[in-house]
Amino acid sequence: MRARFLLLLGLITVFPSLAFAQMKLPSKTAPGAVETRYFTAIDGLMDGNADVILKETRQGKTVTAAVLDVCYPAAKGSDRKDRFVANLTVSGQSLTGTTQSVGDKLPVSVKLLRKPVGDTFEFRGQITIGQAVTEVTSTDNSDLSEKEFLDNQTSDDGITPAPKDFTDVSPEAFGVRVKLDAALDFLKSLKGEAVEVGLSSLSISCDALRAGEQTINLTADPERTAALIAKAKSMPGVVAAGWTSGSVEMDRAIRFAAAEWRDGDKINKDKIASAISAVLSRTLAAKAAGADWDANTGKLTLTLKRPSPVYPPLALTESVEVTALVSPDKPGASDRLMLWISSPVITTADEGTGPKLNLTEESTGDEEGGEPKDDNGSVEALAKEFKGQRWDADKSVWK
């Protein structure tokens, strides 16, 4: 249905303001009843990339008002969106109107003919935006009731302001929903902060344009996320802030008593890194070669090395990289910590003396589309070392 309406928009490059007046349409509602109907697609508009909503107010079989809302790429192939909203004027089957795009302030003109065909509708005409003209030919378009339309508009940004623990959300990941006119100042306030901003969340979607709000995804050291969330909530234009899903997978997490692994009120990261390295050296049959805590995300990257079994006479070296994250097991005060480790990522190189053999390979590990390497029971071994608990996914409890 959305695709069919996008055809109408696909033929449209000009977007006018449209206000409907006295148009006869087939209707199954009671004679004289007032209702609102929606079209949410016009085939082919902007090469199929336009997001279209046509809202009609009908009295019985007569359209009394209509609004066309089109969101589209500001330039071909661009992630940046522009939008126009046009009140449509109806004269018989003719829909015409003019308006201006919201972002680039381009003039928009709409000239359409709409024809009922049985229980569906056909749109033909032109939409002009700036100097670009799109011919519209869209057939077999169906409409939605207001309830159906609203049911399809529900969305979840994943923000949880006050999670009971970090089993459904990650301790390092959080989101901030901010009004569009305040988003730039909010982002500028993050400059110089030890925090990472998700690049994809900077693109303003059509839903965000219509809502007037954008969700920015961020990552920070779990020991600072609560303070950063509280700071964000106090900033102008911020509507919501809280934890979201991130890197933590519960099947690779353990929970353990915090007292032995804290130095005052701070996590003793050196002690934890040393303990993890010792365990992984045994389970992965490798020697610890480096431990680095990321100042922005609070993640620990451990590097271990071992002889490669691929071609023993060449004495090649495997580098095994594992990422870990440690945090309290819930926001606020807690006497327990939670530790998560990634699957190992393994690369092979010639690290011998003298001239090197140049090798090429794809890294393997827990990356998308790849099979995780066997970690030889590393998570279970860490649970024993830290006297911790594993997560029971079937019962949703620590065991």
Short mmCIF file of C-alpha atoms in Angstrom, two decimals:
data_model
loop_
_atom_site.label_atom_id
_atom_site.label_comp_id
_atom_site.label_asym_id
_atom_site.label_seq_id
_atom_site.Cartn_x
_atom_site.Cartn_y
_atom_site.Cartn_z
CA MET A 1 0.00 0.00 0.00
CA ARG A 2 2.84 2.33 0.88
CA ALA A 3 4.61 1.35 -2.32
CA ARG A 4 1.53 2.17 -4.37
CA PHE A 5 1.27 5.65 -2.90
CA LEU A 6 4.98 6.17 -3.41
CA LEU A 7 4.40 5.74 -7.18
CA LEU A 8 2.32 8.89 -7.13
CA LEU A 9 5.11 10.60 -5.26
CA GLY A 10 7.68 8.97 -7.50
CA LEU A 11 6.23 10.89 -10.37
CA ILE A 12 6.26 13.99 -8.19
CA THR A 13 9.23 16.30 -7.86
CA VAL A 14 7.22 19.42 -7.11
CA PHE A 15 5.32 19.62 -3.87
CA PRO A 16 2.48 22.19 -3.61
CA SER A 17 0.25 23.12 -0.74
CA LEU A 18 -2.97 21.28 -1.21
CA ALA A 19 -6.43 21.90 0.21
CA PHE A 20 -9.23 19.57 -0.85
CA ALA A 21 -12.68 20.81 -1.80
CA GLN A 22 -15.67 18.80 -2.85
CA MET A 23 -14.31 15.65 -4.43
CA LYS A 24 -16.50 12.58 -4.83
CA LEU A 25 -14.93 9.37 -3.60
CA PRO A 26 -16.25 5.88 -3.00
CA SER A 27 -16.84 5.30 0.69
CA LYS A 28 -18.14 2.56 2.92
CA THR A 29 -18.98 4.94 5.74
CA ALA A 30 -22.47 6.05 6.58
CA PRO A 31 -23.83 8.86 4.37
CA GLY A 32 -22.79 12.23 5.75
CA ALA A 33 -20.33 10.77 8.30
CA VAL A 34 -17.05 12.65 8.74
CA GLU A 35 -13.89 10.56 8.77
CA THR A 36 -10.16 10.87 8.15
CA ARG A 37 -8.38 8.60 5.66
CA TYR A 38 -4.69 8.28 4.82
CA PHE A 39 -2.54 7.22 1.89
CA THR A 40 0.99 6.27 2.93
CA ALA A 41 2.65 5.44 -0.38
CA ILE A 42 2.92 6.65 -3.96
CA ASP A 43 4.96 4.33 -6.17
CA GLY A 44 8.21 5.53 -7.71
CA LEU A 45 8.42 9.03 -6.30
CA MET A 46 12.07 10.09 -5.95
CA ASP A 47 13.12 6.70 -7.34
CA GLY A 48 10.99 5.11 -4.65
CA ASN A 49 12.83 6.97 -1.85
CA ALA A 50 10.07 9.44 -0.93
CA ASP A 51 8.13 8.97 2.28
CA VAL A 52 4.56 10.14 1.64
CA ILE A 53 1.48 10.80 3.75
CA LEU A 54 -1.70 12.12 2.16
CA LYS A 55 -4.34 12.93 4.73
CA GLU A 56 -7.96 13.37 3.68
CA THR A 57 -11.00 14.56 5.56
CA ARG A 58 -14.18 13.18 4.05
CA GLN A 59 -17.84 13.80 4.69
CA GLY A 60 -19.62 10.80 3.33
CA LYS A 61 -18.30 10.36 -0.20
CA THR A 62 -17.01 13.91 -0.50
CA VAL A 63 -13.44 14.99 0.27
CA THR A 64 -13.59 18.27 2.16
CA ALA A 65 -9.88 18.79 2.95
CA ALA A 66 -6.50 17.20 2.31
CA VAL A 67 -2.85 17.64 3.27
CA LEU A 68 0.13 16.17 1.40
CA ASP A 69 3.26 15.54 3.50
CA VAL A 70 6.32 14.39 1.52
CA CYS A 71 9.79 13.64 2.92
CA TYR A 72 12.53 12.97 0.37
CA PRO A 73 16.33 12.95 -0.19
CA ALA A 74 17.55 16.54 -0.48
CA ALA A 75 19.78 15.40 -3.36
CA LYS A 76 19.96 12.17 -5.30
CA GLY A 77 21.79 9.56 -3.23
CA SER A 78 21.99 11.87 -0.20
CA ASP A 79 21.17 10.77 3.35
CA ARG A 80 20.02 14.31 4.15
CA LYS A 81 16.26 14.69 4.00
CA ASP A 82 14.03 17.61 3.09
CA ARG A 83 10.26 17.81 3.49
CA PHE A 84 7.26 19.80 2.42
CA VAL A 85 3.71 19.92 3.73
CA ALA A 86 1.08 21.20 1.30
CA ASN A 87 -2.57 21.99 1.87
CA LEU A 88 -4.37 20.84 -1.27
CA THR A 89 -7.10 22.70 -3.09
CA VAL A 90 -9.61 20.42 -4.86
CA SER A 91 -11.64 21.27 -7.91
CA GLY A 92 -13.47 18.23 -9.17
CA GLN A 93 -10.70 15.66 -9.64
CA SER A 94 -7.96 18.27 -9.76
CA LEU A 95 -5.63 18.74 -6.76
CA THR A 96 -3.38 21.78 -6.87
CA GLY A 97 -1.30 23.76 -4.47
CA THR A 98 1.98 25.50 -3.72
CA THR A 99 4.26 25.59 -0.70
CA GLN A 100 7.94 25.71 0.26
CA SER A 101 10.25 22.90 1.36
CA VAL A 102 11.16 23.01 5.04
CA GLY A 103 14.94 22.62 4.76
CA ASP A 104 16.16 24.09 1.49
CA LYS A 105 13.28 26.59 1.18
CA LEU A 106 12.61 25.59 -2.43
CA PRO A 107 9.30 26.48 -4.06
CA VAL A 108 6.99 23.50 -4.45
CA SER A 109 4.10 23.12 -6.86
CA VAL A 110 1.62 20.24 -7.13
CA LYS A 111 -0.74 19.55 -10.02
CA LEU A 112 -2.49 16.21 -9.76
CA LEU A 113 -5.58 14.47 -11.08
CA ARG A 114 -7.12 11.91 -8.80
CA LYS A 115 -9.49 9.27 -10.06
CA PRO A 116 -11.39 6.67 -8.00
CA VAL A 117 -11.17 3.20 -9.60
CA GLY A 118 -13.39 0.79 -7.71
CA ASP A 119 -12.03 0.59 -4.18
CA THR A 120 -8.63 2.07 -5.15
CA PHE A 121 -7.37 5.38 -6.53
CA GLU A 122 -5.22 6.58 -9.40
CA PHE A 123 -2.99 9.67 -9.34
CA ARG A 124 -1.52 11.43 -12.38
CA GLY A 125 0.18 14.78 -12.79
CA GLN A 126 3.33 16.65 -11.79
CA ILE A 127 5.16 17.68 -8.67
CA THR A 128 7.81 20.39 -9.00
CA ILE A 129 10.46 21.21 -6.40
CA GLY A 130 12.71 24.10 -7.36
CA GLN A 131 13.56 23.42 -11.02
CA ALA A 132 13.03 19.65 -10.82
CA VAL A 133 9.81 18.27 -12.24
CA THR A 134 8.55 14.74 -11.60
CA GLU A 135 5.84 13.18 -13.68
CA VAL A 136 3.38 11.22 -11.55
CA THR A 137 1.60 8.08 -12.67
CA SER A 138 0.40 5.95 -9.78
CA THR A 139 -2.37 3.37 -9.89
CA ASP A 140 -4.04 0.93 -7.52
CA ASN A 141 -3.59 3.06 -4.38
CA SER A 142 -5.48 2.03 -1.23
CA ASP A 143 -6.18 4.12 1.85
CA LEU A 144 -6.07 3.55 5.61
CA SER A 145 -8.41 4.47 8.41
CA GLU A 146 -7.10 6.85 11.04
CA LYS A 147 -6.76 3.99 13.54
CA GLU A 148 -4.78 1.89 11.06
CA PHE A 149 -2.56 4.84 10.27
CA LEU A 150 -1.86 5.68 13.92
CA ASP A 151 -1.16 2.02 14.76
CA ASN A 152 1.53 2.04 12.07
CA GLN A 153 3.14 5.22 13.42
CA THR A 154 4.22 3.85 16.79
CA SER A 155 8.01 3.72 17.18
CA ASP A 156 10.44 2.95 19.99
CA ASP A 157 13.78 4.73 20.27
CA GLY A 158 14.96 2.14 22.82
CA ILE A 159 15.65 4.72 25.53
CA THR A 160 15.12 3.43 29.08
CA PRO A 161 15.49 6.32 31.58
CA ALA A 162 15.53 4.13 34.70
CA PRO A 163 16.33 0.44 34.00
CA LYS A 164 16.20 -1.90 36.97
CA ASP A 165 19.51 -3.45 35.85
CA PHE A 166 21.75 -3.94 32.82
CA THR A 167 20.26 -7.14 31.48
CA ASP A 168 18.05 -5.51 28.81
CA VAL A 169 20.16 -2.40 28.17
CA SER A 170 23.93 -1.91 28.08
CA PRO A 171 25.80 0.06 30.75
CA GLU A 172 27.93 1.95 28.19
CA ALA A 173 25.23 2.83 25.65
CA PHE A 174 22.73 5.66 26.01
CA GLY A 175 20.48 7.78 23.86
CA VAL A 176 19.30 11.39 24.00
CA ARG A 177 16.13 12.51 22.24
CA VAL A 178 16.32 16.22 21.51
CA LYS A 179 14.24 18.73 19.58
CA LEU A 180 15.62 19.39 16.12
CA ASP A 181 16.16 23.10 16.72
CA ALA A 182 18.27 22.28 19.80
CA ALA A 183 20.19 19.29 18.37
CA LEU A 184 23.13 21.30 17.02
CA ASP A 185 23.81 23.03 20.35
CA PHE A 186 23.53 19.69 22.15
CA LEU A 187 26.03 18.06 19.79
CA LYS A 188 28.43 21.00 20.12
CA SER A 189 28.30 20.56 23.89
CA LEU A 190 29.78 17.08 23.45
CA LYS A 191 32.96 18.39 21.84
CA GLY A 192 35.89 17.58 24.10
CA GLU A 193 33.81 15.11 26.15
CA ALA A 194 35.09 11.56 26.60
CA VAL A 195 32.10 10.15 24.74
CA GLU A 196 31.49 8.62 21.30
CA VAL A 197 28.61 9.75 19.07
CA GLY A 198 26.99 7.24 16.72
CA LEU A 199 27.50 8.67 13.23
CA SER A 200 24.34 7.10 11.82
CA SER A 201 22.24 8.83 14.49
CA LEU A 202 23.27 12.22 13.09
CA SER A 203 21.20 11.61 9.96
CA ILE A 204 17.74 13.09 10.45
CA SER A 205 15.12 10.58 9.35
CA CYS A 206 11.69 11.37 7.94
CA ASP A 207 10.13 10.26 11.23
CA ALA A 208 12.41 12.69 13.07
CA LEU A 209 11.52 15.53 10.69
CA ARG A 210 7.82 14.95 11.27
CA ALA A 211 8.17 14.53 15.03
CA GLY A 212 10.53 17.50 15.31
CA GLU A 213 12.82 15.37 17.49
CA GLN A 214 15.99 13.38 16.86
CA THR A 215 17.58 10.57 18.92
CA ILE A 216 21.38 10.76 19.29
CA ASN A 217 23.11 7.47 20.20
CA LEU A 218 26.17 7.72 22.44
CA THR A 219 28.73 5.49 24.15
CA ALA A 220 30.73 6.29 27.28
CA ASP A 221 32.55 4.64 30.16
CA PRO A 222 29.85 2.96 32.33
CA GLU A 223 31.23 4.77 35.37
CA ARG A 224 30.24 8.09 33.72
CA THR A 225 27.05 7.28 31.83
CA ALA A 226 24.68 8.09 34.71
CA ALA A 227 26.24 11.54 35.14
CA LEU A 228 26.16 12.18 31.38
CA ILE A 229 22.50 11.16 31.20
CA ALA A 230 21.65 13.46 34.10
CA LYS A 231 23.53 16.33 32.43
CA ALA A 232 21.76 15.72 29.13
CA LYS A 233 18.34 15.81 30.80
CA SER A 234 19.07 19.31 32.07
CA MET A 235 19.98 20.71 28.65
CA PRO A 236 17.61 22.87 26.57
CA GLY A 237 15.50 20.97 24.08
CA VAL A 238 16.22 17.50 25.48
CA VAL A 239 13.01 15.46 25.67
CA ALA A 240 14.36 12.16 27.03
CA ALA A 241 17.66 10.51 27.94
CA GLY A 242 18.52 7.04 29.17
CA TRP A 243 20.28 3.76 28.55
CA THR A 244 19.87 1.78 25.33
CA SER A 245 21.04 -1.52 23.87
CA GLY A 246 24.77 -1.77 23.14
CA SER A 247 27.59 -4.28 22.97
CA VAL A 248 26.73 -6.42 25.98
CA GLU A 249 25.37 -9.88 25.20
CA MET A 250 24.14 -11.66 28.27
CA ASP A 251 25.36 -15.11 27.21
CA ARG A 252 28.92 -13.74 27.44
CA ALA A 253 28.46 -11.87 30.73
CA ILE A 254 29.07 -12.75 34.36
CA ARG A 255 28.06 -11.06 37.62
CA PHE A 256 30.20 -11.08 40.75
CA ALA A 257 30.69 -9.42 44.14
CA ALA A 258 32.29 -5.99 43.79
CA ALA A 259 34.15 -5.57 47.09
CA GLU A 260 37.33 -7.40 46.05
CA TRP A 261 37.55 -5.51 42.76
CA ARG A 262 37.09 -1.94 43.90
CA ASP A 263 39.54 0.65 45.13
CA GLY A 264 37.36 2.93 47.22
CA ASP A 265 34.33 3.77 45.11
CA LYS A 266 36.18 3.17 41.83
CA ILE A 267 36.56 -0.08 39.92
CA ASN A 268 40.15 -1.33 40.12
CA LYS A 269 40.65 -1.65 36.39
CA ASP A 270 44.29 -2.73 36.56
CA LYS A 271 43.43 -5.63 38.85
CA ILE A 272 40.52 -6.69 36.66
CA ALA A 273 42.60 -6.48 33.47
CA SER A 274 45.34 -8.59 35.06
CA ALA A 275 42.85 -11.23 36.19
CA ILE A 276 41.16 -11.45 32.78
CA SER A 277 44.53 -11.67 31.01
CA ALA A 278 45.63 -14.51 33.27
CA VAL A 279 42.45 -16.50 32.59
CA LEU A 280 42.53 -15.94 28.82
CA SER A 281 46.21 -16.86 28.67
CA ARG A 282 45.24 -20.29 29.99
CA THR A 283 42.03 -20.85 28.01
CA LEU A 284 43.42 -19.53 24.72
CA ALA A 285 46.92 -20.96 25.18
CA ALA A 286 48.46 -17.56 24.47
CA LYS A 287 50.71 -14.99 26.11
CA ALA A 288 49.35 -11.61 27.18
CA ALA A 289 50.74 -8.90 24.89
CA GLY A 290 48.80 -5.78 25.78
CA ALA A 291 45.88 -4.28 27.70
CA ASP A 292 44.32 -0.94 26.81
CA TRP A 293 41.33 0.80 28.40
CA ASP A 294 39.46 3.12 26.03
CA ALA A 295 39.01 6.52 27.71
CA ASN A 296 35.79 7.22 25.78
CA THR A 297 33.92 3.92 26.04
CA GLY A 298 35.51 2.32 29.10
CA LYS A 299 36.14 -0.86 27.10
CA LEU A 300 39.23 -2.97 27.70
CA THR A 301 41.04 -4.40 24.66
CA LEU A 302 43.30 -7.34 25.47
CA THR A 303 45.83 -8.68 22.99
CA LEU A 304 47.34 -12.15 23.33
CA LYS A 305 49.80 -13.94 21.04
CA ARG A 306 50.49 -17.57 20.22
CA PRO A 307 52.19 -19.62 17.49
CA SER A 308 50.04 -20.12 14.41
CA PRO A 309 49.26 -23.74 13.52
CA VAL A 310 48.62 -22.87 9.85
CA TYR A 311 52.16 -23.63 8.60
CA PRO A 312 54.45 -24.42 11.58
CA PRO A 313 57.83 -24.22 9.75
CA LEU A 314 57.13 -20.54 8.96
CA ALA A 315 56.77 -19.74 12.67
CA LEU A 316 53.86 -17.38 12.05
CA THR A 317 52.12 -15.60 14.96
CA GLU A 318 48.43 -15.41 15.81
CA SER A 319 47.24 -12.26 17.56
CA VAL A 320 44.08 -12.85 19.58
CA GLU A 321 42.08 -9.75 20.46
CA VAL A 322 39.30 -9.76 23.04
CA THR A 323 37.21 -6.78 24.15
CA ALA A 324 35.83 -6.58 27.69
CA LEU A 325 33.55 -4.23 29.60
CA VAL A 326 33.06 -4.02 33.35
CA SER A 327 30.42 -2.01 35.19
CA PRO A 328 28.02 -2.13 38.12
CA ASP A 329 25.21 -4.58 37.38
CA LYS A 330 22.62 -1.80 37.62
CA PRO A 331 22.40 2.00 37.73
CA GLY A 332 23.13 3.60 41.07
CA ALA A 333 24.71 1.96 44.09
CA SER A 334 25.34 -1.77 43.82
CA ASP A 335 27.52 -4.33 45.58
CA ARG A 336 27.93 -6.35 42.37
CA LEU A 337 29.78 -5.85 39.12
CA MET A 338 29.08 -7.25 35.68
CA LEU A 339 31.78 -8.31 33.21
CA TRP A 340 31.27 -8.96 29.51
CA ILE A 341 33.82 -10.24 27.01
CA SER A 342 33.61 -10.51 23.24
CA SER A 343 34.41 -13.57 21.17
CA PRO A 344 38.08 -13.60 20.15
CA VAL A 345 39.16 -11.94 16.90
CA ILE A 346 42.22 -13.66 15.43
CA THR A 347 44.72 -12.38 12.87
CA THR A 348 47.92 -14.01 11.63
CA ALA A 349 51.18 -12.30 10.72
CA ASP A 350 54.86 -12.98 10.21
CA GLU A 351 56.53 -11.36 13.21
CA GLY A 352 59.88 -13.10 12.84
CA THR A 353 63.22 -11.36 12.37
CA GLY A 354 64.45 -10.36 8.94
CA PRO A 355 62.31 -10.02 5.80
CA LYS A 356 58.58 -10.65 6.43
CA LEU A 357 56.07 -12.76 4.58
CA ASN A 358 53.14 -10.49 3.70
CA LEU A 359 49.88 -12.26 4.53
CA THR A 360 46.35 -11.26 3.72
CA GLU A 361 43.24 -12.47 5.49
CA GLU A 362 39.87 -11.36 6.78
CA SER A 363 39.62 -10.95 10.52
CA THR A 364 37.35 -13.47 12.17
CA GLY A 365 35.37 -13.17 15.35
CA ASP A 366 31.97 -11.96 16.50
CA GLU A 367 31.59 -9.51 13.64
CA GLU A 368 28.37 -9.54 11.61
CA GLY A 369 28.16 -12.44 9.21
CA GLY A 370 31.14 -14.29 10.71
CA GLU A 371 31.23 -17.37 12.91
CA PRO A 372 32.65 -16.56 16.38
CA LYS A 373 35.89 -18.36 17.13
CA ASP A 374 35.80 -20.97 19.88
CA ASP A 375 37.04 -19.33 23.08
CA ASN A 376 37.69 -22.69 24.75
CA GLY A 377 35.40 -22.02 27.71
CA SER A 378 36.78 -18.57 28.52
CA VAL A 379 33.50 -17.16 29.87
CA GLU A 380 32.99 -20.12 32.20
CA ALA A 381 36.62 -19.89 33.34
CA LEU A 382 36.18 -16.19 34.10
CA ALA A 383 33.03 -16.98 36.10
CA LYS A 384 35.10 -19.34 38.27
CA GLU A 385 37.97 -16.87 38.65
CA PHE A 386 35.66 -14.04 39.72
CA LYS A 387 33.37 -16.37 41.72
CA GLY A 388 30.57 -15.08 39.55
CA GLN A 389 27.23 -16.08 38.08
CA ARG A 390 26.19 -16.75 34.47
CA TRP A 391 22.94 -15.50 32.94
CA ASP A 392 20.14 -18.04 32.48
CA ALA A 393 18.37 -16.85 29.32
CA ASP A 394 15.52 -19.36 29.70
CA LYS A 395 14.59 -18.16 33.19
CA SER A 396 15.92 -14.59 32.82
CA VAL A 397 17.85 -14.81 36.08
CA TRP A 398 21.45 -15.02 37.23
CA LYS A 399 22.42 -18.55 38.18
#
